[in-house]
Amino acid sequence: MTDRWGFKGILLCAVLWGSLPLSAAPLSTPTQTGQTGLVNMPTARVAEDGTLRFGFSRFEPYRAFWSSLSIFPRLELGARYTSVSHTQGLMKPGFGTFKDKAFDAKLLLLQEQRYFPAVSVGTRDFLGTRVFDADFVVMSKQFGPVDFSLGLGRGRLDGGFGGVQYQPSWAPGFDLVYEYDGTDYANDRFAATSGAVRRKGADTFSIGYRWGWLGGRLAWQGGDVGLNAYVSIPLMQREFIPKLDEPPPFVAKTEWTDVASWRDSFEPRERLVTALERQGFRNVQIFLAGRELHMGFAHRRISLVARAVGRALRSVLSLGPRDLDAIHVTYFTPTDLALVTYDFHDIPLLERFFAGNATYAELLKGMTVSYSSPDTAKQLATAPVLVEGQSPVQPPVSEKAKSFEHFQWVSNEEGHALSLRRETHALDRVRFIPLNAGIYFNDANGALRYETFALATYTWQLGRGLFVEGGLRLRLFEDVSKVVDRSNSVLPHVRSDVGDYTRDGQFILDRLMLNRYAQLRPRVYARASVGYYERMFAGLGGQLLYFSKSSPWAVDLSVDTLRQRNTDGDFGFRDYRTTTAIAAVHYRLQRQGLTFTLRGGRFLARDVGVRYEIQRRFRSGVRIGAWYTVTDGRDITLPGSPGDPYNDKGIFLSVPLGSMLTRDTQAVARFAISPWTRDVGQMVKSPGDLYTIVEDPLLFDWSGRHLLSAFHK
């Protein structure tokens, strides 16, 4: 190491710890790697719980795309993808410069107190090749607008490091940093060719600026200039954008109608059903027994069950009989599964609540919420509108449900810039999305691959819980088919031939299935499927799901007999056949928003093993998780080897688009980062995963919501 006068200066400042009072909150800005710290060095600070950051940094010879997440109040995780200038990738010619994935972690051991610093331990690049590995312990103490940090590292962080961060009150949003960089650049891989050997670390100076979610930093070290730009997203915030375009709750002034009039006249019943359908309610079913109204429906757009129920009840109170003794509302999924039933026994109390004259606590005294019974669904299924003692009446609106409405171009819906759709008043649906994109990131076959395609999907309800579902895909532009390296694993090529499927399938049958969904008992659901599940496999199978009434766990079993499809996407098949059987146990810690899943059984390449999953859901509804699979399959494709086969692993992100749009929606964007030409530990795409279908509406892992959330909106 060179001159250590900067480091000695930090030591001198450290003796002041505890002598000055704490004022402004310490900053938690990201380093070049995304980990909370100064410029290159970590501090003991961690970002606020639920803070998700994405950024790009450059400090020659290193460029990094990085992300970090405070997954718990004291635990911060990070991932980065680093490119090293003036080097050659190890995979093969054409891969470009050397690139490396790295994962970091930091744990806050001790919170800062008046006379004691915060203390954290951390690690960098602790998985895989460990090209940039380092471990450290660091402490930080703030007095006034100045935050001091001092640490000790090993590995790439060679010995002592530290720094000072100053927040000037006269320049809001700005901060100034002096850092003593303890990185041993000279011993980095490719240091001689990349130029890293010239970097001596030590004194580093920087200025940073933050504006809302955005931030950036410029740094100077030994004549080199570095930059770091990032966005910081508070996942514990419920919504990021106000619902400016959300339709208001239904309000109508009509003549007073009693139960007797409702029994004798079809017109008021038709008026209620029409009003509900215009609000987006589908498969509306109403049954009048005595002075009690039973109603069932599904809603594709509204994300919270209670909000949909509340809006339906406003319509009933406006257009239904005024002398009802009770209203029973059952919520169905778009797959026609009954989930929960709301029973209201005090109608005047319900009216006072919607008028703003009763509280939630008072409302609870006149209602109950329970898991739906199959008998309830059967009773509601008899007709769109049925009065006890009469033959089923088919209103004109039911005829309209048999035919499609006009096609509509819609923008900014469900995460698509533009789509063409038409729906029935039942659960039939046609959609055309002219532009979709798939990104394939960092595999042995290329650092980045992409495909764009147009997609048309069709859902047709044949009967109770019985659907035909299809999809056609037209390839637009892609470079996935440029994959030329064949997998050298001893496993059947269940996923590694993705390049062949992309190259050969210009216009393909994406899927074509017959699905039957059924509720066997309260909290017990089943699905049977046959057809073309996805572009690589077709089959016959089913799933059974049970979730506990009062305990935080659920179990499901999926069994599918499968055959591999031709690469050109027509109706033909390849020779490979298999049967998968995978059982899953889901356990939830609702207060923390955590779900643990253990899957075990026979996977797609006939390998047997287990898959571990963990995910956390934040108040915004965003889910972030990871999986790791261990099977008896031997995938020796790099970085696997005969002595150390590769195990499938990855990170996934699920983003409810309603938190980012001006209108509520159930649409969710799902992303996963994992090797995409691997055969070990793979599963077939489910025709309709039951746990996913019921998990969101029942808010299994969301402590910030409940089955009355947004009921009044």
XYZ file of C-alpha atoms in Angstrom:
713
model
C 0.000 0.000 0.000
C 1.027 3.596 -0.563
C 0.992 6.527 1.832
C -1.402 6.066 4.738
C -1.715 9.646 5.899
C -5.337 9.712 4.779
C -6.058 6.648 6.841
C -4.320 8.174 9.864
C -6.520 11.205 9.478
C -9.571 9.013 9.792
C -8.140 7.476 12.957
C -7.642 10.923 14.446
C -11.234 11.859 13.695
C -12.453 8.625 15.245
C -11.411 9.759 18.744
C -14.212 12.309 18.580
C -16.855 9.581 18.478
C -19.441 9.917 21.198
C -18.487 13.492 22.038
C -20.977 15.215 19.760
C -24.766 14.855 19.553
C -26.516 13.131 16.688
C -28.427 15.424 14.337
C -29.528 14.727 10.746
C -30.105 11.091 9.821
C -27.003 9.462 8.314
C -27.006 8.868 4.577
C -27.258 5.421 3.038
C -25.943 6.050 -0.461
C -24.614 3.244 -2.685
C -21.014 2.509 -3.618
C -19.762 1.574 -7.078
C -20.911 -2.004 -6.362
C -24.342 -0.973 -5.056
C -23.596 -1.804 -1.426
C -24.358 1.063 0.964
C -21.198 3.044 1.622
C -18.993 5.861 0.362
C -17.406 5.583 -3.110
C -15.809 2.147 -3.188
C -15.758 1.329 0.533
C -18.712 0.113 2.614
C -19.986 1.807 5.758
C -21.928 0.275 8.631
C -25.122 1.818 7.257
C -27.817 -0.184 5.517
C -30.609 1.337 3.477
C -34.092 1.616 4.944
C -36.097 -1.610 4.957
C -37.544 -2.340 1.522
C -35.235 -0.008 -0.415
C -34.554 -1.397 -3.888
C -31.840 0.278 -5.935
C -30.681 -0.166 -9.523
C -27.660 1.564 -10.929
C -24.758 1.778 -13.318
C -21.225 2.619 -12.251
C -17.986 3.203 -14.102
C -14.514 3.561 -12.661
C -11.970 2.274 -15.165
C -11.343 -0.490 -15.896
C -14.634 -1.584 -14.297
C -18.204 -1.026 -15.418
C -21.047 -2.520 -13.439
C -24.785 -2.839 -13.615
C -25.849 -3.401 -10.034
C -28.841 -3.728 -7.766
C -29.240 -3.844 -4.009
C -32.124 -4.558 -1.677
C -32.661 -4.085 2.039
C -34.626 -7.285 2.289
C -34.935 -6.956 6.080
C -34.392 -3.991 8.407
C -30.783 -5.075 9.144
C -29.897 -7.162 6.091
C -28.857 -5.769 2.726
C -28.259 -7.949 -0.326
C -26.707 -6.960 -3.618
C -26.057 -8.319 -7.092
C -23.912 -6.896 -9.865
C -22.711 -7.674 -13.337
C -19.223 -6.333 -13.927
C -17.395 -5.890 -17.227
C -13.605 -5.465 -17.226
C -12.170 -3.299 -20.023
C -9.321 -4.472 -22.297
C -9.894 -8.163 -21.508
C -11.238 -11.199 -23.356
C -14.169 -13.227 -22.056
C -13.426 -16.749 -20.872
C -16.481 -18.447 -22.359
C -15.629 -18.247 -26.062
C -14.690 -15.749 -28.790
C -17.505 -13.295 -29.347
C -18.529 -13.179 -25.699
C -16.781 -9.819 -25.442
C -14.803 -8.586 -22.461
C -14.506 -10.586 -19.272
C -17.749 -10.374 -17.319
C -18.583 -11.596 -13.865
C -21.710 -11.953 -11.740
C -21.256 -11.213 -8.044
C -23.501 -11.285 -4.990
C -22.913 -9.226 -1.851
C -24.398 -9.132 1.645
C -24.169 -6.883 4.684
C -25.621 -7.403 8.164
C -26.051 -4.603 10.701
C -24.983 -6.105 14.027
C -25.304 -3.072 16.314
C -27.433 0.020 15.854
C -25.728 3.337 16.485
C -26.270 4.745 19.979
C -25.288 8.004 21.629
C -21.822 6.876 22.659
C -21.345 3.840 20.430
C -21.024 3.438 16.658
C -23.079 1.236 14.367
C -21.265 -1.996 13.503
C -21.794 -4.165 10.420
C -20.162 -7.206 8.878
C -20.312 -7.980 5.195
C -19.059 -9.967 2.277
C -18.627 -9.338 -1.433
C -18.794 -11.849 -4.282
C -19.444 -14.764 -1.937
C -20.810 -17.176 -4.582
C -19.459 -18.756 -7.749
C -16.066 -17.736 -9.111
C -15.395 -15.137 -6.351
C -13.276 -12.988 -8.643
C -13.890 -9.900 -6.468
C -14.308 -11.612 -3.094
C -13.819 -9.696 0.155
C -15.000 -9.820 3.764
C -15.111 -6.885 6.139
C -16.210 -5.421 9.447
C -16.945 -1.702 9.621
C -18.248 0.804 12.146
C -19.859 4.190 11.554
C -20.635 7.092 13.871
C -22.345 10.342 13.093
C -22.011 13.662 14.816
C -23.573 16.738 13.375
C -23.725 16.601 9.593
C -20.620 14.386 9.405
C -20.625 10.580 9.292
C -17.337 8.770 10.009
C -16.614 5.174 9.029
C -13.693 2.909 9.823
C -13.283 -0.709 8.752
C -11.003 -3.670 8.330
C -11.140 -6.099 5.428
C -9.527 -9.156 3.942
C -9.369 -10.502 0.428
C -9.748 -7.763 -2.150
C -10.315 -5.259 0.687
C -6.767 -5.450 1.959
C -6.476 -4.136 5.520
C -7.880 -0.847 6.785
C -10.279 1.475 5.022
C -12.648 4.281 5.936
C -13.932 7.713 5.138
C -16.010 10.749 5.972
C -19.359 11.822 4.482
C -20.579 15.383 4.976
C -24.134 16.663 4.387
C -24.008 20.466 4.022
C -27.155 22.119 5.337
C -26.654 24.939 2.845
C -26.892 22.560 -0.144
C -29.844 20.167 0.341
C -29.459 16.922 -1.571
C -25.673 17.197 -1.902
C -22.998 15.349 0.042
C -19.205 15.427 0.024
C -17.043 12.362 0.636
C -13.439 11.679 1.464
C -12.566 7.985 1.320
C -9.477 5.931 1.971
C -9.858 3.078 -0.536
C -8.351 -0.153 0.773
C -8.877 -2.175 -2.417
C -5.895 -4.230 -3.608
C -6.346 -3.463 -7.315
C -2.920 -4.780 -8.303
C -3.948 -8.359 -7.509
C -7.242 -8.255 -9.431
C -7.629 -10.805 -12.180
C -6.371 -9.342 -15.487
C -4.960 -6.334 -13.594
C -2.009 -6.032 -15.985
C -4.077 -6.054 -19.187
C -7.062 -4.101 -17.862
C -4.963 -1.335 -16.361
C -6.198 -1.971 -12.809
C -2.579 -2.384 -11.746
C -2.191 1.401 -12.109
C -4.891 2.094 -9.520
C -3.369 2.521 -6.086
C -6.582 3.112 -4.156
C -6.010 5.318 -1.100
C -7.314 8.911 -1.321
C -10.634 9.320 -3.097
C -12.815 12.444 -3.241
C -16.434 12.593 -4.314
C -19.560 14.685 -4.603
C -23.032 13.163 -4.641
C -26.555 14.416 -5.274
C -29.988 12.954 -4.574
C -33.318 14.116 -5.966
C -36.323 12.007 -5.035
C -35.741 8.476 -6.288
C -32.745 9.508 -8.396
C -29.137 9.874 -7.348
C -25.651 10.172 -8.733
C -22.025 10.521 -7.718
C -18.782 11.753 -9.288
C -15.465 10.649 -7.796
C -11.760 11.354 -8.301
C -8.947 8.943 -7.444
C -5.367 9.352 -8.610
C -6.317 11.133 -11.822
C -9.178 8.752 -12.673
C -12.806 9.864 -12.696
C -15.632 7.574 -11.651
C -19.379 7.899 -11.812
C -22.355 6.139 -10.292
C -25.989 6.774 -11.267
C -28.928 5.035 -9.642
C -32.619 4.946 -8.859
C -33.849 4.107 -5.370
C -37.363 2.663 -5.011
C -39.106 2.507 -1.600
C -40.888 -0.850 -1.771
C -42.527 -0.274 1.604
C -44.559 2.536 0.038
C -48.047 1.262 -0.810
C -48.452 3.110 -4.096
C -46.029 5.058 -6.217
C -48.582 6.859 -8.384
C -52.033 8.160 -7.329
C -55.030 6.504 -8.995
C -56.032 9.539 -11.039
C -57.832 7.505 -13.711
C -59.625 5.083 -11.392
C -63.405 5.162 -12.017
C -65.367 6.398 -8.984
C -67.668 4.016 -7.082
C -71.104 3.480 -8.599
C -73.799 6.007 -7.675
C -77.359 5.933 -9.035
C -80.692 7.428 -8.087
C -83.571 5.065 -8.770
C -87.096 4.563 -7.571
C -87.531 2.576 -4.383
C -87.888 -1.165 -5.110
C -88.928 -3.815 -2.614
C -88.429 -7.575 -2.689
C -91.954 -8.153 -3.997
C -91.353 -5.859 -6.973
C -88.075 -7.588 -7.647
C -89.834 -10.937 -7.715
C -92.536 -9.754 -10.091
C -90.511 -7.662 -12.529
C -87.507 -8.546 -14.598
C -86.523 -4.934 -15.329
C -84.919 -4.043 -11.942
C -82.895 -7.256 -11.983
C -81.605 -6.539 -15.476
C -80.738 -2.985 -14.435
C -78.561 -4.251 -11.571
C -76.742 -6.855 -13.675
C -76.099 -4.343 -16.462
C -74.697 -1.795 -14.000
C -72.329 -4.392 -12.554
C -71.117 -5.529 -15.967
C -70.428 -1.957 -17.054
C -68.112 -1.665 -14.039
C -66.089 -4.656 -15.214
C -67.748 -7.386 -13.157
C -67.879 -10.666 -15.043
C -69.899 -13.835 -14.697
C -72.413 -12.014 -12.495
C -74.749 -14.434 -10.700
C -77.647 -13.393 -8.456
C -79.988 -15.570 -6.414
C -82.875 -14.159 -4.358
C -84.125 -16.435 -1.564
C -86.812 -14.841 0.561
C -85.428 -11.503 1.698
C -81.795 -12.535 1.278
C -79.785 -11.712 -1.830
C -76.931 -14.023 -2.879
C -74.492 -12.670 -5.449
C -71.332 -13.983 -7.097
C -68.926 -12.434 -9.591
C -65.367 -12.213 -10.857
C -63.412 -9.056 -11.654
C -60.312 -9.097 -13.850
C -59.059 -5.595 -13.057
C -59.601 -4.603 -9.407
C -56.695 -5.988 -7.406
C -58.173 -6.194 -3.892
C -61.091 -8.520 -3.216
C -62.651 -6.201 -0.625
C -62.593 -3.279 -3.027
C -64.453 -5.288 -5.668
C -66.967 -6.509 -3.072
C -67.512 -2.979 -1.778
C -68.189 -1.608 -5.254
C -70.614 -4.425 -6.028
C -72.467 -3.757 -2.767
C -72.869 -0.078 -3.625
C -74.633 -1.157 -6.808
C -76.891 -3.556 -4.897
C -77.809 -0.868 -2.357
C -78.637 1.544 -5.190
C -80.455 -0.802 -7.589
C -81.468 -3.829 -5.526
C -84.430 -4.330 -3.176
C -84.382 -1.868 -0.279
C -85.991 -4.181 2.294
C -83.402 -6.966 2.277
C -82.520 -8.730 5.513
C -79.100 -9.934 4.318
C -76.696 -9.807 1.389
C -74.228 -12.616 0.678
C -71.401 -11.880 -1.779
C -69.059 -14.571 -3.133
C -65.868 -13.635 -4.923
C -64.751 -15.853 -7.829
C -61.384 -15.904 -9.578
C -61.222 -15.447 -13.378
C -60.798 -19.248 -13.455
C -64.280 -19.580 -11.877
C -63.123 -20.734 -8.434
C -65.106 -19.453 -5.443
C -62.733 -18.096 -2.795
C -64.448 -16.081 -0.061
C -67.998 -15.177 0.913
C -68.966 -11.925 2.654
C -72.200 -12.101 4.678
C -73.878 -8.826 5.693
C -76.749 -9.137 8.175
C -77.292 -5.465 9.054
C -78.164 -3.623 5.850
C -78.864 -0.221 7.496
C -75.396 -0.420 9.099
C -73.871 -1.162 5.689
C -75.615 1.882 4.211
C -74.350 4.080 7.044
C -70.821 2.803 6.467
C -70.812 3.774 2.779
C -72.298 7.151 3.734
C -69.327 7.721 6.043
C -71.389 7.472 9.232
C -70.040 4.145 10.545
C -66.531 2.873 11.180
C -64.879 -0.391 10.179
C -65.107 -1.536 13.799
C -68.872 -0.995 13.763
C -69.238 -2.666 10.362
C -67.549 -5.836 11.635
C -70.402 -6.331 14.104
C -72.844 -6.786 11.241
C -70.855 -9.014 8.905
C -68.732 -12.145 8.602
C -66.143 -13.310 6.071
C -65.577 -17.011 5.428
C -63.987 -19.321 2.884
C -66.502 -20.244 0.199
C -68.249 -23.585 0.099
C -68.758 -25.608 -3.110
C -72.495 -25.552 -2.334
C -72.508 -21.764 -2.619
C -70.935 -21.913 -6.057
C -73.435 -24.552 -7.213
C -76.366 -22.458 -6.005
C -75.130 -19.360 -7.813
C -74.373 -21.293 -10.998
C -78.010 -22.055 -11.747
C -78.661 -18.828 -13.693
C -77.400 -15.274 -14.141
C -80.473 -14.064 -12.192
C -82.700 -16.498 -10.293
C -85.571 -15.966 -7.897
C -86.318 -18.872 -5.574
C -89.394 -20.760 -6.690
C -89.232 -19.514 -10.280
C -87.713 -21.005 -13.391
C -84.318 -19.527 -14.304
C -84.821 -16.271 -16.164
C -82.380 -15.534 -18.983
C -82.243 -11.748 -19.392
C -81.238 -10.128 -22.661
C -77.835 -9.355 -21.169
C -77.077 -13.079 -21.018
C -77.469 -13.246 -24.783
C -74.932 -10.479 -25.083
C -72.645 -12.605 -22.919
C -72.702 -15.292 -25.590
C -71.221 -12.952 -28.173
C -68.187 -10.734 -28.001
C -68.228 -7.000 -27.565
C -66.437 -4.905 -30.142
C -62.660 -4.991 -30.289
C -61.016 -2.128 -28.411
C -57.511 -0.749 -28.628
C -56.346 0.047 -25.117
C -53.104 1.653 -23.984
C -51.153 1.429 -20.754
C -53.183 -1.502 -19.482
C -51.687 -4.463 -17.631
C -48.200 -3.258 -18.448
C -48.634 -3.243 -22.236
C -48.120 -0.023 -24.159
C -50.844 -1.065 -26.606
C -53.153 -4.052 -26.905
C -56.311 -5.054 -28.716
C -58.979 -6.882 -26.739
C -62.579 -7.900 -26.500
C -64.416 -9.627 -23.660
C -67.803 -11.104 -22.909
C -69.847 -10.537 -19.793
C -68.917 -14.071 -18.818
C -65.223 -15.030 -18.657
C -64.397 -15.285 -22.382
C -61.574 -13.108 -23.611
C -59.480 -12.392 -26.719
C -56.319 -10.305 -26.567
C -53.711 -9.277 -29.115
C -50.462 -7.708 -27.926
C -48.443 -6.504 -30.927
C -45.114 -6.209 -29.124
C -43.632 -8.342 -26.361
C -39.990 -8.732 -25.427
C -37.916 -11.416 -23.775
C -34.415 -10.752 -22.443
C -31.890 -13.530 -21.824
C -28.997 -12.401 -19.681
C -25.488 -13.749 -19.058
C -25.282 -17.325 -20.198
C -22.360 -19.245 -21.642
C -23.924 -18.614 -25.055
C -23.870 -14.856 -24.754
C -23.916 -11.968 -22.335
C -27.252 -10.679 -23.632
C -29.834 -12.157 -25.992
C -33.292 -10.893 -26.852
C -36.448 -11.799 -28.714
C -39.482 -9.750 -29.655
C -42.794 -11.213 -30.699
C -46.492 -10.536 -31.163
C -48.900 -12.620 -29.093
C -52.595 -13.388 -29.437
C -54.411 -15.232 -26.631
C -57.904 -16.649 -26.360
C -59.961 -17.879 -23.396
C -63.352 -19.499 -23.954
C -65.516 -20.720 -21.089
C -67.374 -23.885 -22.067
C -69.030 -24.487 -18.717
C -68.604 -24.206 -14.977
C -64.838 -23.995 -14.438
C -64.175 -25.416 -17.931
C -62.022 -23.360 -20.301
C -60.304 -23.629 -23.655
C -57.154 -21.499 -23.609
C -54.988 -20.827 -26.625
C -52.185 -18.615 -27.831
C -50.408 -17.839 -31.104
C -46.967 -16.254 -31.284
C -45.337 -14.459 -34.214
C -41.589 -13.922 -33.996
C -40.454 -10.411 -34.916
C -36.776 -9.823 -34.137
C -34.386 -11.944 -32.066
C -30.852 -13.202 -31.674
C -31.514 -16.142 -29.347
C -31.247 -18.474 -32.334
C -27.563 -17.533 -32.657
C -26.868 -19.917 -29.788
C -24.564 -22.519 -31.315
C -23.009 -24.298 -28.353
C -24.760 -27.509 -27.422
C -25.185 -28.510 -23.813
C -22.723 -31.232 -22.857
C -24.688 -32.402 -19.836
C -25.756 -36.024 -19.670
C -29.355 -34.917 -19.116
C -32.085 -34.823 -21.781
C -32.130 -31.417 -23.461
C -35.393 -30.157 -22.009
C -34.401 -26.454 -22.046
C -30.956 -26.151 -23.587
C -32.337 -26.332 -27.152
C -34.101 -22.986 -26.740
C -32.116 -21.593 -29.677
C -33.579 -24.253 -31.977
C -37.125 -23.416 -30.890
C -36.574 -19.715 -31.492
C -34.895 -20.213 -34.874
C -37.383 -22.741 -36.264
C -40.598 -21.240 -34.903
C -41.465 -18.128 -36.896
C -45.218 -18.478 -36.306
C -46.103 -20.994 -33.617
C -48.881 -22.417 -31.539
C -47.766 -21.087 -28.169
C -50.352 -23.085 -26.216
C -53.704 -24.784 -26.643
C -55.279 -26.403 -23.592
C -58.474 -27.602 -22.042
C -58.488 -26.719 -18.333
C -61.034 -27.806 -15.755
C -60.970 -26.015 -12.406
C -63.010 -27.292 -9.474
C -63.563 -26.663 -5.789
C -63.842 -29.979 -3.957
C -64.296 -28.673 -0.429
C -63.712 -25.363 1.348
C -60.006 -24.546 0.825
C -59.502 -27.574 -1.440
C -59.117 -26.922 -5.184
C -58.253 -29.065 -8.181
C -57.261 -28.609 -11.803
C -57.141 -31.058 -14.709
C -55.407 -30.081 -17.959
C -54.714 -31.518 -21.382
C -53.085 -29.963 -24.423
C -50.085 -27.908 -25.472
C -48.826 -26.377 -22.213
C -46.031 -24.229 -23.656
C -43.857 -23.962 -26.748
C -41.610 -26.871 -25.654
C -44.002 -29.366 -24.029
C -47.516 -30.757 -24.296
C -49.182 -33.146 -21.932
C -51.918 -34.353 -19.646
C -51.976 -33.713 -15.916
C -53.470 -32.080 -12.900
C -52.937 -30.342 -9.596
C -54.482 -30.542 -6.130
C -54.213 -27.716 -3.563
C -55.132 -27.516 0.112
C -54.541 -24.567 2.415
C -55.152 -24.462 6.133
C -57.918 -22.344 7.639
C -55.955 -20.987 10.582
C -52.359 -22.128 10.081
C -49.925 -20.384 7.717
C -49.250 -23.285 5.380
C -50.507 -24.857 2.179
C -49.643 -27.973 0.189
C -50.098 -28.891 -3.451
C -49.243 -31.755 -5.767
C -48.772 -31.517 -9.540
C -48.458 -34.567 -11.801
C -48.036 -34.253 -15.576
C -47.326 -36.762 -18.334
C -45.448 -34.818 -20.994
C -44.052 -35.064 -24.488
C -41.569 -32.669 -26.051
C -42.859 -30.623 -28.972
C -41.247 -30.045 -32.343
C -39.008 -27.010 -32.623
C -41.107 -25.453 -35.405
C -44.071 -24.892 -33.067
C -46.682 -26.923 -34.959
C -48.710 -29.848 -33.619
C -45.872 -32.389 -33.945
C -43.640 -33.959 -31.328
C -40.095 -35.114 -30.686
C -39.294 -38.497 -29.182
C -38.702 -37.385 -25.598
C -41.396 -38.331 -23.069
C -41.451 -37.969 -19.305
C -43.695 -37.752 -16.267
C -43.122 -35.071 -13.661
C -44.472 -35.287 -10.124
C -43.723 -32.382 -7.802
C -45.141 -31.815 -4.323
C -44.842 -28.407 -2.666
C -45.191 -27.136 0.882
C -45.678 -23.379 1.350
C -45.148 -21.799 4.768
C -45.852 -18.132 5.453
C -44.677 -15.634 8.044
C -47.364 -13.088 7.294
C -46.166 -10.364 9.640
C -42.820 -10.285 7.838
C -44.330 -10.901 4.390
C -42.204 -14.032 3.969
C -43.064 -17.256 2.172
C -40.888 -20.370 2.244
C -41.563 -23.058 -0.351
C -40.064 -26.520 -0.553
C -40.693 -28.469 -3.761
C -39.632 -32.043 -4.202
C -40.065 -34.802 -6.729
C -39.265 -35.695 -10.317
C -38.304 -32.796 -12.557
C -38.469 -32.299 -16.312
C -35.192 -34.036 -17.216
C -36.148 -37.069 -15.080
C -33.844 -35.830 -12.326
C -35.089 -36.243 -8.761
C -34.464 -33.717 -6.009
C -35.687 -30.655 -4.153
C -36.050 -26.960 -4.884
C -35.842 -24.368 -2.107
C -37.592 -21.023 -2.527
C -37.843 -17.930 -0.360
C -39.640 -14.695 -1.165
C -40.645 -11.514 0.588
C -43.586 -9.324 -0.257
C -43.315 -5.625 0.553
C -46.117 -3.140 1.249
C -46.133 -2.068 -2.386
C -46.976 -5.665 -3.316
C -43.579 -6.200 -4.962
C -42.164 -9.659 -4.340
C -38.493 -10.542 -4.501
C -37.152 -14.020 -3.982
C -34.655 -16.678 -4.918
C -34.531 -20.411 -5.548
C -31.901 -23.123 -5.382
C -32.384 -26.654 -6.703
C -30.480 -29.795 -5.768
C -31.172 -32.935 -7.809
C -29.372 -36.090 -8.877
C -28.987 -34.645 -12.379
C -25.400 -34.049 -13.483
C -25.210 -30.844 -15.515
C -21.526 -30.415 -16.333
C -21.937 -27.449 -18.677
C -19.626 -24.616 -17.544
C -19.260 -23.578 -14.790
C -20.333 -27.100 -13.828
C -17.869 -29.976 -14.031
C -17.951 -33.770 -13.572
C -16.696 -33.320 -10.032
C -18.982 -30.386 -9.240
C -22.168 -30.446 -11.371
C -24.201 -27.298 -11.779
C -27.300 -26.767 -9.586
C -30.134 -24.640 -10.914
C -30.596 -21.322 -9.112
C -31.976 -17.897 -9.756
C -33.564 -14.692 -8.522
C -37.096 -13.577 -9.322
C -39.009 -10.321 -9.096
C -42.766 -9.852 -9.226
C -44.134 -6.319 -9.647
C -47.873 -5.533 -9.358
C -48.402 -2.940 -12.051
C -51.225 -1.285 -10.129
C -48.671 0.390 -7.859
C -47.164 2.168 -10.875
C -50.249 3.036 -12.918
C -52.970 5.659 -12.537
C -55.625 2.934 -12.626
C -55.963 -0.217 -10.544
C -55.092 -3.541 -12.193
C -54.428 -7.153 -11.260
C -51.644 -7.367 -13.835
C -48.243 -8.441 -12.583
C -44.888 -8.203 -14.346
C -42.640 -11.159 -13.539
C -38.893 -11.334 -14.098
C -36.299 -13.978 -13.360
C -32.532 -14.002 -13.622
C -31.127 -17.485 -14.122
C -29.180 -19.448 -16.746
C -31.552 -20.122 -19.616
C -29.837 -23.033 -21.378
C -29.805 -25.432 -18.427
C -31.567 -28.779 -18.182
C -31.170 -29.638 -14.503
C -33.923 -28.881 -11.994
C -36.392 -27.601 -14.612
C -40.196 -27.607 -14.381
C -42.837 -27.444 -17.076
C -44.817 -24.223 -17.268
C -48.019 -24.817 -15.310
C -51.283 -24.593 -17.283
C -52.715 -22.745 -14.263
C -50.949 -22.953 -10.919
C -53.605 -23.107 -8.208
C -51.454 -21.636 -5.458
C -50.652 -18.586 -7.588
C -54.348 -18.200 -8.470
C -55.532 -18.069 -4.838
C -52.446 -16.520 -3.204
C -52.891 -12.949 -4.422
C -56.623 -12.442 -3.780
C -56.409 -14.088 -0.341
C -53.366 -11.968 0.606
C -51.528 -14.960 2.032
C -48.209 -13.171 2.548
C -49.279 -9.554 2.936
C -49.451 -8.293 6.505
C -50.248 -4.767 5.354
C -53.572 -5.798 3.797
C -56.585 -7.814 4.869
C -59.943 -8.925 3.476
C -61.523 -5.521 4.210
C -58.717 -3.400 2.744
C -60.079 -0.633 0.475
C -63.638 -1.900 1.036
C -64.910 1.693 1.130
C -63.144 2.846 -2.058
